[in-house]
Coordinates of C-alpha atoms and ligand atoms in Angstrom, one line a residue:
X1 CA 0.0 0.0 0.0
X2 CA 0.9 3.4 -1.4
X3 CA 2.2 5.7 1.8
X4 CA -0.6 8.4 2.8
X5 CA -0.1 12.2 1.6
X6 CA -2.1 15.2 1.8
X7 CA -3.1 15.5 -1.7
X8 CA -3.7 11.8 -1.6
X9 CA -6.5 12.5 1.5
X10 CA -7.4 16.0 -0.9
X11 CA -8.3 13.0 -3.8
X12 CA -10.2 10.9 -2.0
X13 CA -12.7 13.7 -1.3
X14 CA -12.6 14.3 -4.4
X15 CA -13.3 10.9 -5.7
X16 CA -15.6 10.0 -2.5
X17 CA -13.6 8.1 -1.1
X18 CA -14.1 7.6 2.3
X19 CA -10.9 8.4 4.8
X20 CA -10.3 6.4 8.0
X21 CA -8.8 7.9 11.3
X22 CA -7.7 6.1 14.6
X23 CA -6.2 6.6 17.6
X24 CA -3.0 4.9 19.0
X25 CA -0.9 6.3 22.0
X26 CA 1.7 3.2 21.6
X27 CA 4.0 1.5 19.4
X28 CA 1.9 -2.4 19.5
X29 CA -1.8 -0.6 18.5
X30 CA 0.1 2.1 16.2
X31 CA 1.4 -0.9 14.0
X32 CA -1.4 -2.8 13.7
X33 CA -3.4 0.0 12.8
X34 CA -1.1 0.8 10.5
X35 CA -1.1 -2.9 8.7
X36 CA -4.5 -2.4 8.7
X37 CA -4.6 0.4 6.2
X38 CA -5.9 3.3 8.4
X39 CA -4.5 6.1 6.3
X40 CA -4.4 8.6 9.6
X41 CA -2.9 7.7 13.3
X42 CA -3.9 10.1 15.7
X43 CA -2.0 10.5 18.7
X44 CA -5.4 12.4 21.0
X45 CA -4.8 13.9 23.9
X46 CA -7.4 11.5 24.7
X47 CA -4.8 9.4 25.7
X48 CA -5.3 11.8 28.9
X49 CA -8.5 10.2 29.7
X50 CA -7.7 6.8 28.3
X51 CA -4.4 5.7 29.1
X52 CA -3.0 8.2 32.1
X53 CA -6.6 8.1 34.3
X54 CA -6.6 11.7 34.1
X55 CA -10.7 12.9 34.7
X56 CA -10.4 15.1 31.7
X57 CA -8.0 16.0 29.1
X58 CA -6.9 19.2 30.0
X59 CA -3.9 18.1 32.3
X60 CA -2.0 16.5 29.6
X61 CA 0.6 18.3 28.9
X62 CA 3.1 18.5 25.9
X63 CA 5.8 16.2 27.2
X64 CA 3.3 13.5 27.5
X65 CA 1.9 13.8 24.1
X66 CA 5.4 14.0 23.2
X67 CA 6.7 10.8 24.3
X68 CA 3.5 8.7 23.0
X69 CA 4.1 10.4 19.7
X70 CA 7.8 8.9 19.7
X71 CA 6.5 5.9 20.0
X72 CA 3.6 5.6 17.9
X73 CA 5.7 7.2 15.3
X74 CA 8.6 3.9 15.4
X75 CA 5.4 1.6 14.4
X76 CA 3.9 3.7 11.8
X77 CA 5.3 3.4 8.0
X78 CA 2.4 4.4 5.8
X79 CA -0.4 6.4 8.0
X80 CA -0.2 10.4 8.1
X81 CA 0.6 10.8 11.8
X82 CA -1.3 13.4 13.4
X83 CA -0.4 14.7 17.0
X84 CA -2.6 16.5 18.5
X85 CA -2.1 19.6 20.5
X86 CA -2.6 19.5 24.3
X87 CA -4.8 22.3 26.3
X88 CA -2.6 25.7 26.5
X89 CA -0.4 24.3 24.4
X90 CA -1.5 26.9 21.6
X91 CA -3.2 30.3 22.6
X92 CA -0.9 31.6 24.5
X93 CA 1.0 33.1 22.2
X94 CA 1.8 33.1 18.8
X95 CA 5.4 32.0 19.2
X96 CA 4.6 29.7 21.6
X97 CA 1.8 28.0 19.8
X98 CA 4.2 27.4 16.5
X99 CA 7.2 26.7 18.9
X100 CA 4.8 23.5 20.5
X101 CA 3.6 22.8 16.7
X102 CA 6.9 22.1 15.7
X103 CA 7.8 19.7 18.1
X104 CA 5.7 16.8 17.0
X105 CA 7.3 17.9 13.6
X106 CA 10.7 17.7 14.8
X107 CA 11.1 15.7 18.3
X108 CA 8.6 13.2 17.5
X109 CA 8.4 12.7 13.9
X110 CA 4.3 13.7 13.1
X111 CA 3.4 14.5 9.4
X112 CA 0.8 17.2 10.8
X113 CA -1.0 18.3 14.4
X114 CA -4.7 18.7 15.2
X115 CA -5.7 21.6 17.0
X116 CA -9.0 22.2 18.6
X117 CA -11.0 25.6 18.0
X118 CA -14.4 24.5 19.7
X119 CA -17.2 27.1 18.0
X120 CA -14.1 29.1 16.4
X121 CA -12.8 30.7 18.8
X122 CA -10.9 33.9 17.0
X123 CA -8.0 32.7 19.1
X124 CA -8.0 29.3 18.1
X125 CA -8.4 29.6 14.3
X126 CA -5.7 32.8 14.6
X127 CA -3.1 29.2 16.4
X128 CA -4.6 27.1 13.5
X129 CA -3.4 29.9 10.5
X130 CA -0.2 30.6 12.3
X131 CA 0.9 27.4 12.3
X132 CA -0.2 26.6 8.9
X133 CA 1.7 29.7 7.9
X134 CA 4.7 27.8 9.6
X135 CA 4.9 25.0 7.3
X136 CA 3.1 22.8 9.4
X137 CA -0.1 21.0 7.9
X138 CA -2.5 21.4 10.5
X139 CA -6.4 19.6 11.1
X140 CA -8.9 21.7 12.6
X141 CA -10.9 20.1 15.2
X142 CA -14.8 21.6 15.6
X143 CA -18.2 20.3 17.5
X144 CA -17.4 18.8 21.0
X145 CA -13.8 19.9 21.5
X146 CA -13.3 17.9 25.0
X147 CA -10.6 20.8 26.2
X148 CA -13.2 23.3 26.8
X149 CA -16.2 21.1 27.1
X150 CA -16.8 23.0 30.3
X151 CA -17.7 25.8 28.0
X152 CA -20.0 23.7 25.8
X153 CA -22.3 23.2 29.0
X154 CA -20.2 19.4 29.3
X155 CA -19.7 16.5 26.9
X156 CA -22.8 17.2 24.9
X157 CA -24.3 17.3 21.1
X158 CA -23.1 20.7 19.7
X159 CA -25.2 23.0 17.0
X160 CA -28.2 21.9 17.7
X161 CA -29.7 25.4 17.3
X162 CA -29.5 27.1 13.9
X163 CA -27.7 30.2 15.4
X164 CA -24.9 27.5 16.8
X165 CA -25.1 25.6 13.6
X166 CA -24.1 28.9 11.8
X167 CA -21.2 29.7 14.1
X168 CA -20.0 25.8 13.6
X169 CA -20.4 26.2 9.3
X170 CA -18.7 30.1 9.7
X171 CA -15.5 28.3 11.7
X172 CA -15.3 25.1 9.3
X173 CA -14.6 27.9 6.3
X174 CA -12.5 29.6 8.5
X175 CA -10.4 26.3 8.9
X176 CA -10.2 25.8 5.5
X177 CA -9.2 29.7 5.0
X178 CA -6.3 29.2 6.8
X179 CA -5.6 26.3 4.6
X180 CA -6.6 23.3 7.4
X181 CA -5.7 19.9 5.8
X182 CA -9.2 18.3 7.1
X183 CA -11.8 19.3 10.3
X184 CA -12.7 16.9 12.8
X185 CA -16.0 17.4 13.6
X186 CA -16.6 15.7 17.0
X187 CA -20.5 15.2 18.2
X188 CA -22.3 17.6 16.2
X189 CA -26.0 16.6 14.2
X190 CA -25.5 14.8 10.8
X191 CA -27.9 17.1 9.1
X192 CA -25.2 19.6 10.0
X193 CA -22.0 17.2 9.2
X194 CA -23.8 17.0 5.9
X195 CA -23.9 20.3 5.0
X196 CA -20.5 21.2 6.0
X197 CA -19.1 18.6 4.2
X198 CA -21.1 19.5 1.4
X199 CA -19.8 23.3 1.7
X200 CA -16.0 22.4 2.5
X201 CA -13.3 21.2 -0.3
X202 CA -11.2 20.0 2.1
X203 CA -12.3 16.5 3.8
X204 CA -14.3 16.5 6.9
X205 CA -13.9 13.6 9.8
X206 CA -16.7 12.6 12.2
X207 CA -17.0 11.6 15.1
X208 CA -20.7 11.0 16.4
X209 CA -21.0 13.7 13.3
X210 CA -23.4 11.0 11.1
X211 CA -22.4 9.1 7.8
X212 CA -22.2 12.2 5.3
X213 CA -18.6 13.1 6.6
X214 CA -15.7 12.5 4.3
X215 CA -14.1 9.8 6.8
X216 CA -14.5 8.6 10.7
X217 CA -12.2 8.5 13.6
X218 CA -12.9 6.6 16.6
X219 CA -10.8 6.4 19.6
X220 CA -9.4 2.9 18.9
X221 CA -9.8 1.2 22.7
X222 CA -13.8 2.1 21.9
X223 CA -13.5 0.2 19.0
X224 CA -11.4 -2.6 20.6
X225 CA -14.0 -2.8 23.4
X226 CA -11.3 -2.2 25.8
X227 CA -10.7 -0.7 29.2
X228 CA -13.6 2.2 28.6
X229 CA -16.6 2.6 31.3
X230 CA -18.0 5.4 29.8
X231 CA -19.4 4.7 25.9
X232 CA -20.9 7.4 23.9
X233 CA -23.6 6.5 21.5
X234 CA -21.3 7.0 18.6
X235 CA -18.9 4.9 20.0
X236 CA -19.5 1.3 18.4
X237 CA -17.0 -1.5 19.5
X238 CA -16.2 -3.9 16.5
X239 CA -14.4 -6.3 19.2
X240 CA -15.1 -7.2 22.8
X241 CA -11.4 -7.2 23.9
X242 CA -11.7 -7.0 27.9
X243 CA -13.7 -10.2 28.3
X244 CA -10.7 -11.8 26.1
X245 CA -8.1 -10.3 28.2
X246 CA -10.4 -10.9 31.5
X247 CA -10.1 -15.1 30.7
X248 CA -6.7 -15.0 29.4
X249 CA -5.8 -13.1 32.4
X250 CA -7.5 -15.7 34.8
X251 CA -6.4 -18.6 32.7
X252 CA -2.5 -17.8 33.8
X253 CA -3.3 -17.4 37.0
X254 CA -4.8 -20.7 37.4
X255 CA -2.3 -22.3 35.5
X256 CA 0.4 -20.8 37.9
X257 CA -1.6 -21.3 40.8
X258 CA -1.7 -25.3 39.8
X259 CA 1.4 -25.5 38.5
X260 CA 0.2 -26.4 34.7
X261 CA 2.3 -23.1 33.8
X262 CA 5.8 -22.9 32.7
X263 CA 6.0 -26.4 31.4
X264 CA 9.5 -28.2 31.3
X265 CA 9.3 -27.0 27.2
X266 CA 8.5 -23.2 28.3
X267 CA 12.0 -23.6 30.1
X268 CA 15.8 -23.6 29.3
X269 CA 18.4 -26.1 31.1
X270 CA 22.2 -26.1 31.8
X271 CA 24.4 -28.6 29.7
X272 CA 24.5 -31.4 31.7
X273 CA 28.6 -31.3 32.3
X274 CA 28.3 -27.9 33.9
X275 CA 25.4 -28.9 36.2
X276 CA 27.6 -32.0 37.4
X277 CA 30.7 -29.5 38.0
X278 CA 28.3 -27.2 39.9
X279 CA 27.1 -30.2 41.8
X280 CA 30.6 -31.6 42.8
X281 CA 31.5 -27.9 43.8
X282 CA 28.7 -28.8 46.6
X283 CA 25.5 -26.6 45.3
X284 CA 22.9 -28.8 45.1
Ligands
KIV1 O1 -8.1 13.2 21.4 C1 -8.7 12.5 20.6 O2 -8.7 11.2 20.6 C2 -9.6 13.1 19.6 C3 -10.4 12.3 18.7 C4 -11.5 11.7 19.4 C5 -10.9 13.1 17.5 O3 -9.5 14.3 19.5

């Protein structure tokens, strides 16, 4: 399989193809996705939530994301790798939010970062432009924006109401003003996912955003059916992987509880002539 570019994501709008986007925050999941054909990894700071046991993702911080990046990156040969940037990571300042940009570029090897500007934020979509103008290929992130949920009155549907389906279709052509590779667009109706899409030429990425969008992105343990309590609606798991873990995970300790596990062939033994010599020397 052909290695995933921007103009190559560009054509499969074009063409309707649709685009697939996961999330990995190690170097195992990363390369399986990657065999798999997903043509973008996501490194989310919801690795926040669902690797670190934070409550939300705004303590993540860049070192974090950096280090999962690193790895994801050694297990990823043909995906676009995508790290996304933490919470005050951009929006400070200009200098600051290019500065933070670059590091995935250079320290951990992404082809592009996601930021997330909420209902456009002025401040957002200015971090988004400026690190576009930097070289740096950049995916807007629109709808639910988990970093400042607390804004969004909580981990709800967003634009429900014409007037806040007008400020999410104003920031979407913002995004793709500033020349934005792609927009996420995270929990928002599919009537308005539809029309975006329909109004955007740059591809569009749902999450709990309805069929019409250019491509989906699920966080990959929702998928996997693993380790997650909470489960959106959107949120379909194609596996059931914590009951499989759960019995493989009991099955060794029974077996090394009775002895059944290591057997003699899961072992490794001394050539006989230097067990004898250790045995003469008196160690029994
Ligand atoms: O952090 C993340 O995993 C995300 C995706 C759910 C889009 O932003």
């Amino acid at each position: 399989m052909e290695k995933v570019t921007l103009p190559g994501l560009a054509e499969k709008k074009r063409r309707g193809e649709k685009i697939t986007m996961l999330t990995a925050y190690d170097l195992p999941l990363a390369r399986l996705l990657d065999e798999a054909g997903v043509d973008l990894i996501l490194v989310g700071d919801s690795l926040g939530m669902v690797a670190l046991g934070y409550p939300s993702t705004v303590p993540v911080t860049m070192e974090e994301m950096l280090h999962h990046a690193k790895a994801v990156r050694r297990g990823v040969k043909r995906a676009l790798l995508v790290g996304d940037m933490p919470f005050m990571s951009f929006n400070l300042s200009r200098k600051e939010t290019v500065r933070n940009a670059g590091r995935f570029m250079k320290e951990a090897g992404c082809d592009a970062v996601k930021v997330e500007a909420g209902q456009g934020s002025p401040a957002s979509l200015a971090a988004a432009a400026a690190i576009r103008a930097a070289g740096i290929p950049v995916l807007g992130h629109i709808g639910l924006t988990p970093q400042t949920a607390g804004l969004l009155g909580g981990f709800k549907v967003q634009g429900r109401s014409a007037r806040q389906a007008k400020q999410f279709v104003a920031a979407a052509l913002q995004l793709e003003k500033a020349r934005c590779f792609g927009v996420v667009m995270e929990c928002v109706p599919s009537e308005l996912a539809a029309l975006i899409t329909r109004r955007l030429s740059i591809p569009t990425i749902g999450i709990g955003a309805g069929p019409a969008c250019d491509g989906q992105v699920l966080v990959t343990q929702d998928l996997l059916g693993l380790g997650r309590a909470f489960k959106p609606r959107f949120a379909r798991a194609f596996a059931h992987l914590d009951r499989t873990i759960l019995k493989a995970i009991a099955q060794f300790r029974r077996e090394v509880e009775s002895g059944a596990f290591p057997s003699r062939e899961e072992g490794f033994s001394m050539p006989p002539a230097e067990l004898r010599k250790l045995r003469r020397g008196g160690v029994k």
